[in-house]
Short mmCIF file of C-alpha atoms and ligand atoms in Angstrom, two decimals:
data_model
loop_
_atom_site.label_atom_id
_atom_site.label_comp_id
_atom_site.label_asym_id
_atom_site.label_seq_id
_atom_site.Cartn_x
_atom_site.Cartn_y
_atom_site.Cartn_z
CA UNK P 1 -0.06 0.08 0.17
CA UNK P 2 1.27 3.44 -0.85
CA UNK P 3 0.74 4.59 2.70
CA UNK P 4 2.73 1.77 4.11
CA UNK P 5 5.90 2.01 2.28
CA UNK P 6 8.74 2.61 4.87
CA UNK P 7 10.72 0.36 7.10
CA UNK P 8 11.97 2.75 9.48
CA UNK P 9 10.91 6.18 10.87
CA UNK P 10 13.37 8.64 12.59
CA UNK P 11 12.30 11.58 14.73
CA UNK P 12 14.68 14.23 15.00
CA UNK P 13 16.68 15.29 11.99
CA UNK P 14 19.63 16.97 13.56
CA UNK P 15 22.91 15.94 11.87
CA UNK P 16 22.98 12.74 14.01
CA UNK P 17 19.48 11.82 12.99
CA UNK P 18 19.79 12.80 9.39
CA UNK P 19 22.98 10.94 8.97
CA UNK P 20 21.73 7.78 10.65
CA UNK P 21 18.79 7.71 8.33
CA UNK P 22 20.78 8.33 5.20
CA UNK P 23 23.17 5.50 6.36
CA UNK P 24 20.16 3.11 6.66
CA UNK P 25 18.73 4.12 3.13
CA UNK P 26 22.34 3.27 1.86
CA UNK P 27 21.81 -0.05 3.19
CA UNK P 28 18.52 -0.59 1.16
CA UNK P 29 15.86 0.33 3.72
CA UNK P 30 12.95 2.70 2.88
CA UNK P 31 13.19 5.42 5.51
CA UNK P 32 11.17 8.34 6.62
CA UNK P 33 12.28 11.17 8.92
CA UNK P 34 10.28 13.57 10.96
CA UNK P 35 11.18 17.17 12.28
CA UNK P 36 8.82 19.87 13.36
CA UNK P 37 10.99 22.30 11.54
CA UNK P 38 10.59 22.31 7.68
CA UNK P 39 14.11 23.53 7.34
CA UNK P 40 15.40 20.31 8.71
CA UNK P 41 13.16 18.19 6.33
CA UNK P 42 14.58 20.14 3.33
CA UNK P 43 18.20 19.60 4.75
CA UNK P 44 17.50 15.94 4.80
CA UNK P 45 16.03 15.86 1.44
CA UNK P 46 18.92 17.81 -0.14
CA UNK P 47 21.30 15.01 0.88
CA UNK P 48 19.21 12.08 -0.54
CA UNK P 49 21.62 9.66 -2.40
CA UNK P 50 19.93 8.91 -5.89
CA UNK P 51 18.72 5.25 -5.82
CA UNK P 52 17.74 5.37 -2.21
CA UNK P 53 14.31 5.58 -0.60
CA UNK P 54 14.11 8.73 1.73
CA UNK P 55 11.39 10.99 2.73
CA UNK P 56 11.12 13.87 5.18
CA UNK P 57 8.03 15.22 6.61
CA UNK P 58 7.06 17.82 9.26
CA UNK P 59 3.88 15.91 10.01
CA UNK P 60 4.30 13.33 12.64
CA UNK P 61 1.11 11.55 11.73
CA UNK P 62 2.08 11.21 8.10
CA UNK P 63 5.27 9.78 9.14
CA UNK P 64 3.70 7.11 11.48
CA UNK P 65 0.94 6.30 8.89
CA UNK P 66 3.68 5.74 6.21
CA UNK P 67 5.54 2.95 8.36
CA UNK P 68 5.19 -0.85 7.95
CA UNK P 69 3.73 -2.72 11.04
CA UNK P 70 4.95 -3.32 13.63
CA UNK P 71 6.26 0.28 13.23
CA UNK P 72 9.95 0.86 13.92
CA UNK P 73 10.62 4.47 15.11
CA UNK P 74 13.61 5.91 16.58
CA UNK P 75 13.84 9.15 18.43
CA UNK P 76 16.97 11.11 18.47
CA UNK P 77 16.07 14.28 20.31
CA UNK P 78 17.66 16.07 23.18
CA UNK P 79 17.72 13.95 26.40
CA UNK P 80 15.23 14.76 29.20
CA UNK P 81 11.71 16.33 28.81
CA UNK P 82 11.81 16.50 25.06
CA UNK P 83 11.92 12.61 24.98
CA UNK P 84 8.78 12.48 27.11
CA UNK P 85 7.03 15.32 24.93
CA UNK P 86 7.56 13.26 21.85
CA UNK P 87 6.25 10.12 23.30
CA UNK P 88 3.21 11.92 24.37
CA UNK P 89 2.63 13.32 20.78
CA UNK P 90 3.40 9.75 19.30
CA UNK P 91 1.21 7.61 21.73
CA UNK P 92 -2.22 8.49 20.17
CA UNK P 93 -0.66 7.83 16.69
CA UNK P 94 0.62 4.21 17.45
CA UNK P 95 -0.81 0.80 17.35
CA UNK P 96 -0.20 -2.11 19.76
CA UNK P 97 3.16 -3.82 19.25
CA UNK P 98 4.92 -0.78 17.75
CA UNK P 99 8.51 -0.41 18.69
CA UNK P 100 9.91 2.81 19.74
CA UNK P 101 13.65 3.23 20.15
CA UNK P 102 15.28 6.10 22.09
CA UNK P 103 18.56 6.55 20.51
CA UNK P 104 19.72 9.44 22.51
CA UNK P 105 21.98 9.90 25.59
CA UNK P 106 18.97 9.28 28.22
CA UNK P 107 19.59 8.72 31.73
CA UNK P 108 19.05 5.11 32.42
CA UNK P 109 16.43 5.72 35.18
CA UNK P 110 14.40 7.79 32.75
CA UNK P 111 14.68 4.84 30.16
CA UNK P 112 13.43 2.31 32.86
CA UNK P 113 10.56 4.55 33.60
CA UNK P 114 9.64 4.94 29.90
CA UNK P 115 9.88 1.06 29.19
CA UNK P 116 7.13 0.54 31.68
CA UNK P 117 4.98 3.38 30.83
CA UNK P 118 5.02 2.30 27.14
CA UNK P 119 4.68 -1.42 27.97
CA UNK P 120 1.62 -0.81 29.79
CA UNK P 121 0.08 0.93 26.87
CA UNK P 122 1.01 -2.00 24.68
CA UNK P 123 4.09 -0.69 22.99
CA UNK P 124 7.77 -1.81 22.85
CA UNK P 125 10.32 0.56 24.08
CA UNK P 126 14.18 0.27 23.90
CA UNK P 127 16.87 2.49 25.16
CA UNK P 128 19.63 2.21 22.45
CA UNK P 129 23.04 3.93 22.73
CA UNK P 130 24.67 5.17 19.68
CA UNK P 131 28.30 6.21 19.68
CA UNK P 132 30.40 7.74 16.85
CA UNK P 133 29.19 11.27 16.45
CA UNK P 134 27.99 12.80 13.33
CA UNK P 135 30.52 10.92 11.01
CA UNK P 136 29.85 7.67 12.84
CA UNK P 137 26.03 7.92 12.21
CA UNK P 138 26.71 8.38 8.58
CA UNK P 139 29.37 5.83 8.00
CA UNK P 140 28.79 3.26 10.85
CA UNK P 141 28.33 3.87 14.49
CA UNK P 142 28.64 1.52 17.56
CA UNK P 143 25.19 0.75 18.71
CA UNK P 144 24.28 -0.40 22.18
CA UNK P 145 20.65 -1.67 22.17
CA UNK P 146 19.19 -3.06 25.48
CA UNK P 147 15.86 -4.01 26.90
CA UNK P 148 12.77 -5.76 25.26
CA UNK P 149 14.27 -8.95 23.76
CA UNK P 150 10.76 -9.39 21.88
CA UNK P 151 11.25 -6.20 20.09
CA UNK P 152 14.88 -6.55 19.22
CA UNK P 153 14.70 -9.09 16.39
CA UNK P 154 12.50 -6.51 14.53
CA UNK P 155 15.24 -3.87 14.53
CA UNK P 156 18.20 -6.09 14.55
CA UNK P 157 18.82 -6.28 10.66
CA UNK P 158 18.66 -2.57 10.44
CA UNK P 159 21.08 -1.89 13.32
CA UNK P 160 23.54 -4.60 12.12
CA UNK P 161 23.35 -3.11 8.59
CA UNK P 162 24.12 0.43 9.54
CA UNK P 163 26.56 -0.25 12.38
CA UNK P 164 30.34 -0.02 12.01
CA UNK P 165 32.11 -3.47 11.20
CA UNK P 166 35.14 -5.02 12.67
CA UNK P 167 36.51 -8.08 10.81
CA UNK P 168 33.15 -8.11 8.96
CA UNK P 169 31.28 -8.36 12.18
CA UNK P 170 28.62 -5.58 13.13
CA UNK P 171 29.31 -3.29 16.04
CA UNK P 172 26.04 -3.94 17.74
CA UNK P 173 24.73 -6.41 20.02
CA UNK P 174 21.76 -6.96 22.65
CA UNK P 175 23.42 -5.66 25.64
CA UNK P 176 20.99 -6.70 28.29
CA UNK P 177 17.62 -5.98 30.17
CA UNK P 178 15.73 -3.02 31.07
CA UNK P 179 17.80 0.15 30.54
CA UNK P 180 21.18 -1.80 29.81
CA UNK P 181 21.80 -0.01 26.47
CA UNK P 182 21.71 3.45 27.90
CA UNK P 183 23.65 2.40 30.95
CA UNK P 184 26.29 0.85 28.77
CA UNK P 185 26.33 3.99 26.74
CA UNK P 186 26.60 6.28 29.72
CA UNK P 187 29.85 4.20 30.84
CA UNK P 188 31.08 4.44 27.53
CA UNK P 189 30.92 8.22 27.82
CA UNK P 190 32.57 8.23 31.30
CA UNK P 191 35.54 6.16 29.80
CA UNK P 192 35.57 8.73 27.09
CA UNK P 193 35.98 11.70 29.70
CA UNK P 194 38.58 9.83 31.34
CA UNK P 195 40.77 9.11 28.24
CA UNK P 196 40.22 12.74 27.04
CA UNK P 197 41.34 14.07 30.36
CA UNK P 198 44.48 11.95 29.99
CA UNK P 199 45.43 13.03 26.70
CA UNK P 200 44.92 16.49 27.70
CA UNK P 201 47.27 16.04 30.58
CA UNK P 202 49.93 14.51 28.38
CA UNK P 203 49.56 17.36 25.84
CA UNK P 204 50.01 19.85 28.90
CA UNK P 205 53.13 18.22 30.21
CA UNK P 206 54.69 17.89 26.73
CA UNK P 207 53.54 21.38 25.45
CA UNK P 208 53.48 23.73 28.33
CA UNK P 209 56.22 21.58 30.48
CA UNK P 210 58.47 20.56 27.94
CA UNK P 211 57.92 23.00 25.20
CA UNK P 212 57.08 21.02 22.07
CA UNK P 213 55.03 22.89 19.58
CA UNK P 214 51.88 21.87 17.65
CA UNK P 215 54.06 20.29 14.61
CA UNK P 216 55.99 18.26 17.25
CA UNK P 217 52.88 17.30 19.00
CA UNK P 218 51.21 16.20 15.80
CA UNK P 219 54.34 13.98 14.88
CA UNK P 220 54.15 12.44 18.39
CA UNK P 221 50.42 11.57 18.28
CA UNK P 222 50.91 10.35 14.62
CA UNK P 223 53.54 7.91 15.77
CA UNK P 224 51.43 6.94 18.67
CA UNK P 225 48.39 6.19 16.45
CA UNK P 226 50.58 3.83 14.63
CA UNK P 227 51.33 1.62 17.47
CA UNK P 228 49.69 0.25 20.67
CA UNK P 229 48.12 3.69 21.40
CA UNK P 230 46.03 3.58 18.33
CA UNK P 231 42.53 4.87 18.90
CA UNK P 232 40.05 7.38 17.40
CA UNK P 233 40.85 9.88 20.35
CA UNK P 234 44.53 9.75 19.65
CA UNK P 235 43.87 9.95 15.86
CA UNK P 236 41.68 13.19 16.11
CA UNK P 237 44.25 14.69 18.46
CA UNK P 238 46.78 14.10 15.97
CA UNK P 239 44.79 16.01 13.35
CA UNK P 240 43.76 18.85 15.79
CA UNK P 241 47.28 20.19 16.23
CA UNK P 242 47.59 20.93 12.45
CA UNK P 243 44.22 22.60 12.08
CA UNK P 244 44.63 26.48 11.36
CA UNK P 245 42.32 29.17 12.46
CA UNK P 246 40.47 31.01 9.55
CA UNK P 247 40.35 33.98 11.49
CA UNK P 248 44.01 34.45 12.75
CA UNK P 249 45.82 31.94 10.80
CA UNK P 250 47.06 30.61 14.22
CA UNK P 251 46.55 26.81 15.20
CA UNK P 252 42.90 26.70 16.23
CA UNK P 253 43.81 24.83 19.41
CA UNK P 254 45.72 27.85 20.75
CA UNK P 255 42.88 30.03 20.34
CA UNK P 256 40.25 27.69 21.88
CA UNK P 257 39.26 29.05 25.52
CA UNK P 258 40.28 26.34 27.95
CA UNK P 259 36.69 25.88 29.41
CA UNK P 260 35.29 22.38 28.90
CA UNK P 261 31.62 21.90 28.57
CA UNK P 262 29.68 18.62 29.23
CA UNK P 263 26.23 17.32 28.66
CA UNK P 264 25.94 15.26 31.78
CA UNK P 265 26.92 11.57 30.83
CA UNK P 266 30.36 11.63 32.60
CA UNK P 267 28.74 13.03 35.71
CA UNK P 268 25.99 10.50 35.69
CA UNK P 269 28.54 7.69 35.50
CA UNK P 270 30.46 9.15 38.65
CA UNK P 271 27.06 9.73 40.50
CA UNK P 272 25.81 6.08 39.79
CA UNK P 273 29.38 4.60 40.56
CA UNK P 274 29.09 6.38 43.86
CA UNK P 275 25.72 5.04 44.45
CA UNK P 276 26.79 1.61 43.77
CA UNK P 277 30.27 2.00 45.89
CA UNK P 278 32.53 1.37 43.00
CA UNK P 279 35.73 3.27 42.57
CA UNK P 280 36.21 4.83 39.22
CA UNK P 281 38.37 7.88 40.23
CA UNK P 282 39.96 8.41 36.76
CA UNK P 283 36.39 9.12 35.43
CA UNK P 284 35.55 11.27 38.40
CA UNK P 285 38.62 13.41 38.25
CA UNK P 286 37.84 13.97 34.51
CA UNK P 287 34.31 15.25 35.47
CA UNK P 288 35.91 17.42 38.36
CA UNK P 289 38.70 18.80 35.90
CA UNK P 290 36.02 19.92 33.42
CA UNK P 291 34.30 21.71 36.24
CA UNK P 292 37.47 23.37 37.62
CA UNK P 293 38.20 24.45 33.93
CA UNK P 294 34.98 26.42 33.97
CA UNK P 295 36.35 28.57 36.79
CA UNK P 296 38.50 30.61 34.33
CA UNK P 297 38.58 33.89 36.01
CA UNK P 298 39.25 32.26 39.46
CA UNK P 299 42.14 30.16 37.95
CA UNK P 300 43.48 33.66 36.60
CA UNK P 301 43.30 35.17 39.96
CA UNK P 302 44.92 32.11 41.68
CA UNK P 303 47.77 31.99 38.99
CA UNK P 304 48.81 35.50 40.30
CA UNK P 305 49.18 34.44 43.94
CA UNK P 306 50.80 30.98 43.44
CA UNK P 307 53.88 30.20 41.63
CA UNK P 308 53.77 29.14 37.95
CA UNK P 309 54.79 25.78 36.55
CA UNK P 310 58.49 25.40 35.57
CA UNK P 311 59.77 23.88 32.69
CA UNK P 312 60.70 20.16 32.62
CA UNK P 313 64.47 19.95 31.97
CA UNK P 314 67.21 17.28 32.33
CA UNK P 315 65.54 14.78 29.99
CA UNK P 316 65.91 14.43 26.22
CA UNK P 317 62.95 14.75 23.89
CA UNK P 318 62.80 11.07 22.97
CA UNK P 319 62.81 10.14 26.72
CA UNK P 320 60.04 12.36 27.79
CA UNK P 321 58.12 11.20 24.71
CA UNK P 322 58.59 7.59 25.55
CA UNK P 323 57.61 8.21 29.26
CA UNK P 324 54.31 10.13 28.10
CA UNK P 325 53.56 7.25 25.78
CA UNK P 326 53.67 4.83 28.61
CA UNK P 327 51.67 6.97 31.01
CA UNK P 328 48.88 7.53 28.51
CA UNK P 329 48.75 3.82 27.77
CA UNK P 330 48.67 3.02 31.51
CA UNK P 331 45.96 5.49 32.19
CA UNK P 332 43.76 4.74 29.29
CA UNK P 333 43.88 1.03 30.37
CA UNK P 334 42.82 2.07 33.91
CA UNK P 335 40.01 4.12 32.63
CA UNK P 336 38.54 1.18 30.75
CA UNK P 337 39.34 -1.00 33.74
CA UNK P 338 37.19 1.34 36.06
CA UNK P 339 34.36 1.74 33.44
CA UNK P 340 34.10 -2.12 32.98
CA UNK P 341 34.36 -2.78 36.56
CA UNK P 342 31.44 -0.59 37.18
CA UNK P 343 29.32 -2.46 34.49
CA UNK P 344 30.25 -5.72 36.08
CA UNK P 345 28.68 -4.50 39.40
CA UNK P 346 25.92 -2.36 37.94
CA UNK P 347 24.80 -5.53 35.69
CA UNK P 348 24.32 -7.69 38.70
CA UNK P 349 22.80 -4.83 41.10
CA UNK P 350 20.18 -3.67 38.40
CA UNK P 351 19.66 -7.08 37.12
CA UNK P 352 20.60 -6.03 33.44
CA UNK P 353 22.58 -9.14 32.57
CA UNK P 354 25.09 -7.15 30.45
CA UNK P 355 27.51 -9.39 28.54
CA UNK P 356 30.67 -7.80 29.06
CA UNK P 357 32.48 -9.80 26.12
CA UNK P 358 29.78 -8.37 23.59
CA UNK P 359 30.33 -4.80 25.20
CA UNK P 360 34.05 -4.61 24.40
CA UNK P 361 33.50 -6.59 21.11
CA UNK P 362 30.82 -3.98 19.79
CA UNK P 363 33.13 -1.07 21.07
CA UNK P 364 36.07 -2.23 18.82
CA UNK P 365 34.54 -0.05 15.90
CA UNK P 366 32.38 2.97 15.36
CA UNK P 367 32.48 4.52 18.96
CA UNK P 368 34.63 7.43 20.28
CA UNK P 369 36.47 4.95 22.54
CA UNK P 370 37.39 2.60 19.89
CA UNK P 371 41.06 1.42 20.14
CA UNK P 372 43.24 -1.40 19.30
CA UNK P 373 43.15 -2.03 23.15
CA UNK P 374 39.51 -3.31 22.87
CA UNK P 375 40.86 -6.33 21.06
CA UNK P 376 42.95 -7.20 24.11
CA UNK P 377 39.87 -6.77 26.42
CA UNK P 378 37.76 -8.81 24.08
CA UNK P 379 40.30 -11.65 24.23
CA UNK P 380 40.30 -11.32 28.12
CA UNK P 381 36.55 -11.37 28.38
CA UNK P 382 36.22 -14.27 25.95
CA UNK P 383 38.68 -16.25 28.21
CA UNK P 384 36.73 -15.25 31.19
CA UNK P 385 33.38 -13.67 30.89
CA UNK P 386 32.92 -13.01 34.47
CA UNK P 387 36.13 -11.09 34.97
CA UNK P 388 35.34 -8.62 37.68
CA UNK P 389 38.22 -6.25 36.60
CA UNK P 390 40.39 -6.55 33.70
CA UNK P 391 43.45 -5.92 35.69
CA UNK P 392 43.06 -9.44 36.92
CA UNK P 393 43.85 -10.76 33.42
CA UNK P 394 47.42 -11.93 33.28
CA UNK P 395 48.04 -10.65 29.70
CA UNK P 396 46.68 -7.31 30.66
CA UNK P 397 48.78 -7.33 33.94
CA UNK P 398 51.99 -7.71 31.67
CA UNK P 399 50.87 -4.70 29.64
CA UNK P 400 50.13 -2.47 32.73
CA UNK P 401 53.43 -3.74 34.55
CA UNK P 402 55.71 -2.97 31.53
CA UNK P 403 54.44 0.55 31.60
CA UNK P 404 54.53 1.35 35.34
CA UNK P 405 58.10 2.57 35.77
CA UNK P 406 57.73 5.10 32.90
CA UNK P 407 54.20 6.25 34.23
CA UNK P 408 55.75 6.85 37.59
CA UNK P 409 58.65 8.89 36.16
CA UNK P 410 56.24 11.03 34.14
CA UNK P 411 53.81 11.71 36.67
CA UNK P 412 56.63 12.73 39.21
CA UNK P 413 58.27 15.13 36.60
CA UNK P 414 54.90 16.58 35.91
CA UNK P 415 54.22 17.16 39.75
CA UNK P 416 57.74 18.53 40.40
CA UNK P 417 57.09 21.00 37.41
CA UNK P 418 53.62 21.90 38.75
CA UNK P 419 51.70 20.83 35.64
CA UNK P 420 48.36 19.15 36.81
CA UNK P 421 48.08 15.52 35.89
CA UNK P 422 45.33 14.64 38.20
CA UNK P 423 43.97 11.97 35.71
CA UNK P 424 47.25 10.18 35.49
CA UNK P 425 48.17 10.46 39.17
CA UNK P 426 44.65 9.13 40.36
CA UNK P 427 44.93 6.33 37.84
CA UNK P 428 48.33 5.15 39.30
CA UNK P 429 46.70 5.69 42.85
CA UNK P 430 43.99 3.30 41.82
CA UNK P 431 46.27 0.96 40.59
CA UNK P 432 48.52 1.02 43.58
CA UNK P 433 45.54 0.63 45.98
CA UNK P 434 43.92 -2.06 43.71
CA UNK P 435 47.05 -4.28 43.99
CA UNK P 436 47.69 -3.70 47.57
CA UNK P 437 47.21 -6.69 49.77
CA UNK P 438 46.85 -4.40 52.57
CA UNK P 439 45.45 -0.83 52.83
CA UNK P 440 45.83 1.66 55.49
CA UNK P 441 42.06 1.43 56.14
CA UNK P 442 42.51 -0.46 59.36
CA UNK P 443 43.43 2.96 60.91
CA UNK P 444 40.35 4.58 59.28
CA UNK P 445 38.21 1.78 61.03
CA UNK P 446 40.02 2.42 64.28
CA UNK P 447 39.32 6.16 64.04
CA UNK P 448 35.60 5.37 63.09
CA UNK P 449 35.16 3.07 66.03
CA UNK P 450 37.16 5.59 68.34
CA UNK P 451 34.80 8.65 67.84
CA UNK P 452 31.54 6.87 66.74
CA UNK P 453 31.52 3.32 67.90
CA UNK P 454 31.29 2.15 64.38
CA UNK P 455 32.84 -1.15 65.17
CA UNK P 456 35.57 -3.03 63.12
CA UNK P 457 36.41 -6.67 62.11
CA UNK P 458 39.72 -8.41 63.21
CA UNK P 459 42.24 -10.08 61.09
CA UNK P 460 42.50 -12.97 63.60
CA UNK P 461 38.85 -13.79 64.50
CA UNK P 462 35.45 -13.66 62.97
CA UNK P 463 32.78 -11.08 64.34
CA UNK P 464 32.26 -7.55 64.90
CA UNK P 465 34.10 -5.72 67.63
CA UNK P 466 34.12 -2.53 69.46
CA UNK P 467 36.99 -1.17 71.76
CA UNK P 468 36.95 1.35 74.78
CA UNK P 469 39.61 3.76 73.14
CA UNK P 470 39.88 6.07 76.18
C1 6PG A 501 29.49 9.56 21.37
C2 6PG A 501 29.73 10.66 22.14
C3 6PG A 501 28.28 11.58 22.32
C4 6PG A 501 28.64 13.06 22.56
C5 6PG A 501 28.69 13.18 24.08
C6 6PG A 501 29.72 14.12 24.54
O1 6PG A 501 29.71 8.46 21.85
O2 6PG A 501 29.15 9.72 20.25
O3 6PG A 501 30.10 10.37 23.59
O4 6PG A 501 27.52 10.94 23.15
O5 6PG A 501 29.55 13.61 22.03
O6 6PG A 501 27.31 13.54 24.48
O7 6PG A 501 29.53 14.63 25.73
P1 6PG A 501 29.81 15.80 26.64
O8 6PG A 501 29.20 16.96 25.90
O9 6PG A 501 29.35 15.70 27.81
O10 6PG A 501 31.36 15.88 26.49
#
């Protein structure tokens, strides 16, 4: 029937939505996109590739009525209230059994609420993480669907077709129950925050501390991207150093104000880890450093009171670059370890049944944190799917141990010169605590019992004890 032509509908024709829709059309699906603004519809239609079936509309009912049954509709709208508003507009137009996908960065608790709300009305609702930015959406993102196992087979062929591929395998897999898809995407972004912070610290030490210019930094990141540090984030950093500012002719990176924004997913990762009692300090510090960066005028005032960082001397360029490389590798691995350890616990606590081998498998391509390291984690989880922390894998342990000495040297040089490397130091601190058979928390327990009768356990006897300290 002429009014039931389309395989897939998409609400929200921003660049991500538009690109994802065009990507689906490239793979032979007939797609229709809706946006309230006719201008967005025109933008979509101006990019249609000849021979593909794509239609745009600013009439929501027209889109819904033009879809095959059960309808498959993805929303790519701003997280928060807009998702609920769109759902309310959609509901009167839907039929029982229709499948609605939220492909945005929604908070997982909102997704859980919406799953229940839509289920009660007879619809399927899935929270699906999509990573890879605008380019990824067009050429192949990493896709993290979760929830509703009944609905998944209806969207699986499309998601597999449009996703990135690694060794011919799609970077999409069903990642568990409830809001698992959005939870995994949230943690993906937390790891992303961690790695971005570590890269920025290494840049700061090499640039401000050691004096490497943008061309030298480009060369360093270029070389790194050809080795064990190969990753999307290292690759784009390499290219960032060469980009010129149209206005001034200077390098663009040098005219960008040092205040980082954030949309919330990193903070949510930290908040949830705190609630679950899981240590993810590299991610926490990455969130905190973005917050501190926002206090530009206060930092300028403080810089007048306290002494400035001093240059790092007494080491060759080759050596400092080698130390930096090891430190970035070390910190990056720890950032993944913390995020994955959070997923391990959250999966159990929230009964999400997240398959960690699948998570790292689909992160190998398309997403912002894709890197050659993911292959190493995939091997580790394939050997032991219930690994609570990748640092317990013996191959990974060797990788970390062989970078430990250089990481310590790099962090101490940065510290002596006064360049902030909070992410790298906390990654090292996490590692040192995690591998410590004993921690000084016996003293903390003694103090708690001293002032609050909070009790303690003993090393030599079962039970709960309290002492008269005075
Ligand atoms: C991705 C990105 C994407 C987005 C983040 C950035 O995986 O494609 O993570 O989700 O760029 O929202 O988050 P901040 O604005 O918080 O840095």
